[in-house]
Coordinates of C-alpha atoms and ligand atoms in Angstrom, one line a residue:
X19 CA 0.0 0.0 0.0
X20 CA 1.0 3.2 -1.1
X21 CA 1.6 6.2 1.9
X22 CA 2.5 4.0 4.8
X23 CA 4.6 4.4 7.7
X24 CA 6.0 3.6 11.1
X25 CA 5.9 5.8 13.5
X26 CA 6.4 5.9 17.5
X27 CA 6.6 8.7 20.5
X28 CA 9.4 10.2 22.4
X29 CA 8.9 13.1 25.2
X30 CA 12.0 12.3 27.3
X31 CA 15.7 11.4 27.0
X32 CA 14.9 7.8 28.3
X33 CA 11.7 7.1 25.3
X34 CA 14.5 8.6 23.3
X35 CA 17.0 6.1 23.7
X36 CA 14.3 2.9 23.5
X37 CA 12.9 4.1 20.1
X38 CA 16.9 4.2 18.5
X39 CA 16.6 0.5 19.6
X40 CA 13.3 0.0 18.0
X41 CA 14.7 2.2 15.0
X42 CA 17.3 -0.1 14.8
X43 CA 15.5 -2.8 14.7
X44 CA 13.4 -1.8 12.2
X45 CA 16.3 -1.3 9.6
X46 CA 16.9 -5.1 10.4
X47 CA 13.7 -6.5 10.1
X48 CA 12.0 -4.0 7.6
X49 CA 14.7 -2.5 5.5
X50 CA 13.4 0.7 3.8
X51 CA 10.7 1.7 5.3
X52 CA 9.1 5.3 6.2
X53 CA 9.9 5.7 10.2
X54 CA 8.4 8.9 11.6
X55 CA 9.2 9.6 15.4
X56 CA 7.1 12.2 16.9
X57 CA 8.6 14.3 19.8
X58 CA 6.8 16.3 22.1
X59 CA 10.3 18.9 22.5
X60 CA 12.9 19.8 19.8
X61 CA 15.8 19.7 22.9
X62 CA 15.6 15.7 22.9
X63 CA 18.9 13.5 22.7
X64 CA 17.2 13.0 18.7
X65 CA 20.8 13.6 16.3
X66 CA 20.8 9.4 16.4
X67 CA 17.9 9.3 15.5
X68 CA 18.3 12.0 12.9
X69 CA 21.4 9.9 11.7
X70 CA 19.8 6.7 11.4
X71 CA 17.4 8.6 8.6
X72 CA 14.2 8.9 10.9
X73 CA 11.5 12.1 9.7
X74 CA 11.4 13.7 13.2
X75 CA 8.2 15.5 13.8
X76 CA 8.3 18.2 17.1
X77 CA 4.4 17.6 17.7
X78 CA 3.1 19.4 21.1
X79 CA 1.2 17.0 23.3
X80 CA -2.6 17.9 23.2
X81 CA -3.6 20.8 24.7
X82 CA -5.7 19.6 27.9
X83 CA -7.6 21.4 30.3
X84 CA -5.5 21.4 34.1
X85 CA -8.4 19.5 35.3
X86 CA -7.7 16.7 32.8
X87 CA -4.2 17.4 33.7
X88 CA -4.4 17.3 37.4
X89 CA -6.6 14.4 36.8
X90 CA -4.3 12.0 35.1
X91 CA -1.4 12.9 36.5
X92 CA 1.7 10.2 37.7
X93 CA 0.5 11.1 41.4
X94 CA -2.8 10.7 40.8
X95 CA -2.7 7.8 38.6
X96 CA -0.3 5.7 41.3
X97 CA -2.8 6.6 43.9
X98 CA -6.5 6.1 42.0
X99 CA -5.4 3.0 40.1
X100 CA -2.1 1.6 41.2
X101 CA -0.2 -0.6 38.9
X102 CA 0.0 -4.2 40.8
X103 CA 1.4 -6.0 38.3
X104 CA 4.7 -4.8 37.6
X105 CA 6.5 -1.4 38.1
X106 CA 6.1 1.7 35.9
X107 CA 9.7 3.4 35.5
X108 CA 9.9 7.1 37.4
X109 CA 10.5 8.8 34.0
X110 CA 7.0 6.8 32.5
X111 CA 4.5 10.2 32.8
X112 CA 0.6 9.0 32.0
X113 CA -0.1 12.1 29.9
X114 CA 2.6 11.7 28.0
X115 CA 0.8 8.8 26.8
X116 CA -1.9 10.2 24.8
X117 CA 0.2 12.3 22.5
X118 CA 0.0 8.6 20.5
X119 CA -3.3 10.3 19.4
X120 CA -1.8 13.2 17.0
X121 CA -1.0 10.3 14.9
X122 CA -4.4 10.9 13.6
X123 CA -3.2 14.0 11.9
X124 CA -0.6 12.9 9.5
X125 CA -2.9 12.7 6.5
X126 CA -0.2 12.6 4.2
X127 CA 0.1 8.7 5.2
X128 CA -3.3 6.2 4.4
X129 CA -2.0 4.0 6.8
X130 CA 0.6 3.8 10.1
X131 CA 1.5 1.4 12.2
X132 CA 2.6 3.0 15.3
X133 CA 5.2 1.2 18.1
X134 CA 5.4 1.9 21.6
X135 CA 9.0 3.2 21.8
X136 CA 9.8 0.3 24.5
X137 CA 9.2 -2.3 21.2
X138 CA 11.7 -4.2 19.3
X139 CA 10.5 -5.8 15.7
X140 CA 12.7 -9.0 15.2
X141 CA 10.8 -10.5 12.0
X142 CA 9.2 -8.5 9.3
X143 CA 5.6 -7.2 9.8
X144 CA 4.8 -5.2 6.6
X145 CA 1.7 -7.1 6.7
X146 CA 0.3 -4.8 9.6
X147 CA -0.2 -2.3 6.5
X148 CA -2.8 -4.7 5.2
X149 CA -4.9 -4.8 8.3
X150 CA -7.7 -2.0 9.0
X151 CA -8.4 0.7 11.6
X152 CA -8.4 -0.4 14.3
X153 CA -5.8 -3.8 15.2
X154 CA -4.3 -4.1 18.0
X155 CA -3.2 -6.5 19.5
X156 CA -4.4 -8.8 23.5
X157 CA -2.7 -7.4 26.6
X158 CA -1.7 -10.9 26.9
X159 CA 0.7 -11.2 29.8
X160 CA -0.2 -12.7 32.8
X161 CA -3.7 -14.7 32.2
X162 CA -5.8 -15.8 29.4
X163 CA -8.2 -13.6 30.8
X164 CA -6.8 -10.8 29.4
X165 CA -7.5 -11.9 25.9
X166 CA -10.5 -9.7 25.6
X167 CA -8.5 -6.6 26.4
X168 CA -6.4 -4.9 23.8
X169 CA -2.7 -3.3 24.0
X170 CA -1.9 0.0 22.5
X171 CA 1.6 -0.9 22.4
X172 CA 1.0 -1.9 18.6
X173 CA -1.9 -0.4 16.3
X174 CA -2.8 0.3 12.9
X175 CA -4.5 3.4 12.2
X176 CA -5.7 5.2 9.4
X177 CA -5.2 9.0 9.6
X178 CA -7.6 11.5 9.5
X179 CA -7.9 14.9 11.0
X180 CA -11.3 14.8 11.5
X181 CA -11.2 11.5 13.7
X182 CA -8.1 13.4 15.5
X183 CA -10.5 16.1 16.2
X184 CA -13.7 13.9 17.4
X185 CA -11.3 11.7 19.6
X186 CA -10.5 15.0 21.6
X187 CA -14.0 15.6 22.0
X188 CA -14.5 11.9 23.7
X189 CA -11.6 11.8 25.3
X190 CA -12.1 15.1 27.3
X191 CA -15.0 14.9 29.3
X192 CA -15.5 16.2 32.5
X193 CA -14.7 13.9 35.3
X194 CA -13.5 11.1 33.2
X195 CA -10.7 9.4 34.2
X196 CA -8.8 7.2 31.6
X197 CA -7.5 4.5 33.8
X198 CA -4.7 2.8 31.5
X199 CA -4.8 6.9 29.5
X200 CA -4.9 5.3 25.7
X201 CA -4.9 2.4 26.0
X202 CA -8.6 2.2 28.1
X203 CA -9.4 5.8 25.8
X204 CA -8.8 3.7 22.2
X205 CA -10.4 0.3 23.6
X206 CA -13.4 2.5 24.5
X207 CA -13.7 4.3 21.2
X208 CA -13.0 1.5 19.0
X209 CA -15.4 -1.3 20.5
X210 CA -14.9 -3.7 17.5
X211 CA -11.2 -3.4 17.2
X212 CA -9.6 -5.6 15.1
X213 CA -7.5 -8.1 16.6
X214 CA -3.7 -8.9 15.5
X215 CA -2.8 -11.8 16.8
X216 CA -0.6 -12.1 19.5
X217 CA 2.9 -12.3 18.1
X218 CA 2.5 -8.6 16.9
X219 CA 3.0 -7.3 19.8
X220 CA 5.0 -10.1 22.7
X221 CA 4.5 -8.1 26.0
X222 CA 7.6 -9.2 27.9
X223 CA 6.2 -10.7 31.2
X224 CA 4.6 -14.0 28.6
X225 CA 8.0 -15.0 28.8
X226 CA 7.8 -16.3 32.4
X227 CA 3.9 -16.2 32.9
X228 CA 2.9 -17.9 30.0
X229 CA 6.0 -19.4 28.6
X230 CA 4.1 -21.7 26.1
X231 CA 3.8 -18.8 24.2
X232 CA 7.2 -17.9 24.1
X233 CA 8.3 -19.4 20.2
X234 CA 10.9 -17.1 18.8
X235 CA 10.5 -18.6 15.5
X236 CA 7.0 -17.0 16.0
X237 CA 7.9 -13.6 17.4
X238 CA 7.5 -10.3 15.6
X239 CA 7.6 -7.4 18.4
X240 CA 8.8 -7.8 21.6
X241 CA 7.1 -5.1 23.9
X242 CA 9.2 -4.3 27.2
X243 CA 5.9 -3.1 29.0
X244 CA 6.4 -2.5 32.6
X245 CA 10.1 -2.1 33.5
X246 CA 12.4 -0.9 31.2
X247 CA 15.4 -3.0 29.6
X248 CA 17.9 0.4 29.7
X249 CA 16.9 1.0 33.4
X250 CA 20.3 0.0 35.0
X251 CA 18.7 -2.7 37.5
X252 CA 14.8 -3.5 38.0
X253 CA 12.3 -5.5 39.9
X254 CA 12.7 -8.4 37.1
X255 CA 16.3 -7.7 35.2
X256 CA 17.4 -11.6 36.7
X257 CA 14.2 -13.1 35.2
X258 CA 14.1 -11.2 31.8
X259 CA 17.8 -11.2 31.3
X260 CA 17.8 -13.0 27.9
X261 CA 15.3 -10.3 26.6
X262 CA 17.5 -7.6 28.0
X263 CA 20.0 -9.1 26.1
X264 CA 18.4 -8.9 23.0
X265 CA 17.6 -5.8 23.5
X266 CA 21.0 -4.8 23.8
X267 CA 22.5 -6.8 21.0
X268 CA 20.0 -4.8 18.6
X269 CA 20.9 -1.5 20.4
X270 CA 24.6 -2.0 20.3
X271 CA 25.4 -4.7 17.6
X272 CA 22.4 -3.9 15.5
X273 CA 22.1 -7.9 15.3
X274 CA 18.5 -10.0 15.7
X275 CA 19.8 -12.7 17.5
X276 CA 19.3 -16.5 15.8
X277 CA 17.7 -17.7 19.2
X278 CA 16.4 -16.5 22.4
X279 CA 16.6 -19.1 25.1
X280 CA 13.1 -20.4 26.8
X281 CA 12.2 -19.2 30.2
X282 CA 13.5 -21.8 33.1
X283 CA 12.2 -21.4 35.9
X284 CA 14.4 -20.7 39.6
X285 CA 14.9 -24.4 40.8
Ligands
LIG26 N1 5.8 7.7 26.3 C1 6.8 8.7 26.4 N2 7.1 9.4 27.5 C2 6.4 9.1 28.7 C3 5.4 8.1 28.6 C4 5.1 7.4 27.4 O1 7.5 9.0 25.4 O2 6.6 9.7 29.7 C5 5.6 7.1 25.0 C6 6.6 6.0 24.6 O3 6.6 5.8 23.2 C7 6.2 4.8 25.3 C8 4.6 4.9 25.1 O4 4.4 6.3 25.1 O5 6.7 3.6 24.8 C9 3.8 4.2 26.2 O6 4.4 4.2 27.5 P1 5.1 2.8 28.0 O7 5.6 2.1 26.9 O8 6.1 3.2 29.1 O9 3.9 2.1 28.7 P2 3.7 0.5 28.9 O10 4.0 -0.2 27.6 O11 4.7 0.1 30.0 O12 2.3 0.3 29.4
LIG27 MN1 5.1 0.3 26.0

């Protein structure tokens, strides 16, 4: 399809240094492709970027009202709806999160497929650009029971200012509070989402809670939600060492590694 593009989000130094991985990655696993990285300031770490080819786009975040402000902020967020499942990283600000929306306005592209900036893609996915608005795919990573749910990690979107314009107009209500920000905001204005299946988007904790879906030779993006694999040590760096790895060798070496070894558990 004509007019497509990857694109993903960076509004500090630490998103910044993710998507080069991701970038990186993508060069590997789908050589010449568009790769749009929107940032939220122009005084970003983003010459790397700049030198690996990327169109970098300086996009303000939405404007919001303070009460939507004060309303989703880290503080509030932590205290309303804590995160029990994993840590978020101190540098990980919830409003941050729904600049994914101005995505929506790049026109000039029929079709993106935007990337979390904590992604990797280790096989080619060009098929994405066949699916519709809106494919996502599960926030699989703990429990089957999540199936139902969908991850904004990984989506495929169709631009257009006008839906950029009535998503603003849903998404600001008074009161409302967007538990997960986009991810409960584009679940809620996309009922019948289309869903990718899993292997679009690996969130990292199937590796040790649902290892049978761990097949490498299956594996397209690996998603490092939660805890970051640049964050010098974490909750679960011993666990996920081999995906920290990997990250690394794509970051560094700019090498998709052959294998990835299964999870075993401690003895
Ligand atoms: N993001 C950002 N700065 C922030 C928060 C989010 O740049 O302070 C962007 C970045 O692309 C990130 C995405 O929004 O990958 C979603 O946040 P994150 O991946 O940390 O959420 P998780 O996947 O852990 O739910
Ligand atoms: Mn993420």
């Amino acid at each position: 399809m004509a007019n497509t593009a990857f694109v993903t989000l960076v509004t500090n130094d630490d998103y910044t240094l993710g998507a080069l991985a991701l970038v990186r990655s993508l060069k590997l696993s789908n050589p010449d492709r568009h790769i749009v990285v929107m940032a939220t300031r122009s005084d970003l770490p983003l010459d790397q970027l700049d030198r690996e080819g990327c169109d970098i786009r300086i996009v303000p975040r939405p404007e919001f009202s303070d009460d939507f402000v004060s309303r989703h902020s880290r503080e509030r967020q932590h205290s309303v709806a804590p995160f029990t499942k994993g840590t978020k990283p101190k540098f990980h600000d919830p409003l941050d999160n729904f600049c994914k929306l101005r995505v929506w306005e790049f026109e000039e592209y029929q079709r993106v497929v935007f990337l979390d900036a904590d992604t990797i893609v280790v096989r080619n996915i060009d098929r994405l650009f066949g699916y519709p608005e809106f494919s996502a795919a599960p926030n699989l990573y703990e429990t089957l029971h999540d199936m139902h749910r969908l991850n904004s990690g990984v989506f495929v979107a169709e631009p257009s200012k006008a839906t950029y314009a009535h998503m603003l107009e849903k998404l600001v209500v008074p009161e409302t509070f967007w538990k997960r920000t986009d991810q409960t905001f584009l679940e809620s204005y996309f009922p019948d989402w289309h869903g990718l299946p899993y292997v679009y988007n690996v969130l990292q904790y199937i590796y040790f809670h649902l290892p049978q879906l761990w097949e490498w030779a299956s594996i397209r993006v690996v998603h490092y939600q939660y805890e970051k694999p640049w964050e010098r040590f974490h909750e679960r760096s011993e666990q996920l060492k081999p995906l920290i790895d990997l990250w690394y060798s794509i970051l560094e070496d700019r090498k998709i590694p052959e294998d990835v070894p299964r999870y075993t558990p401690p003895q």
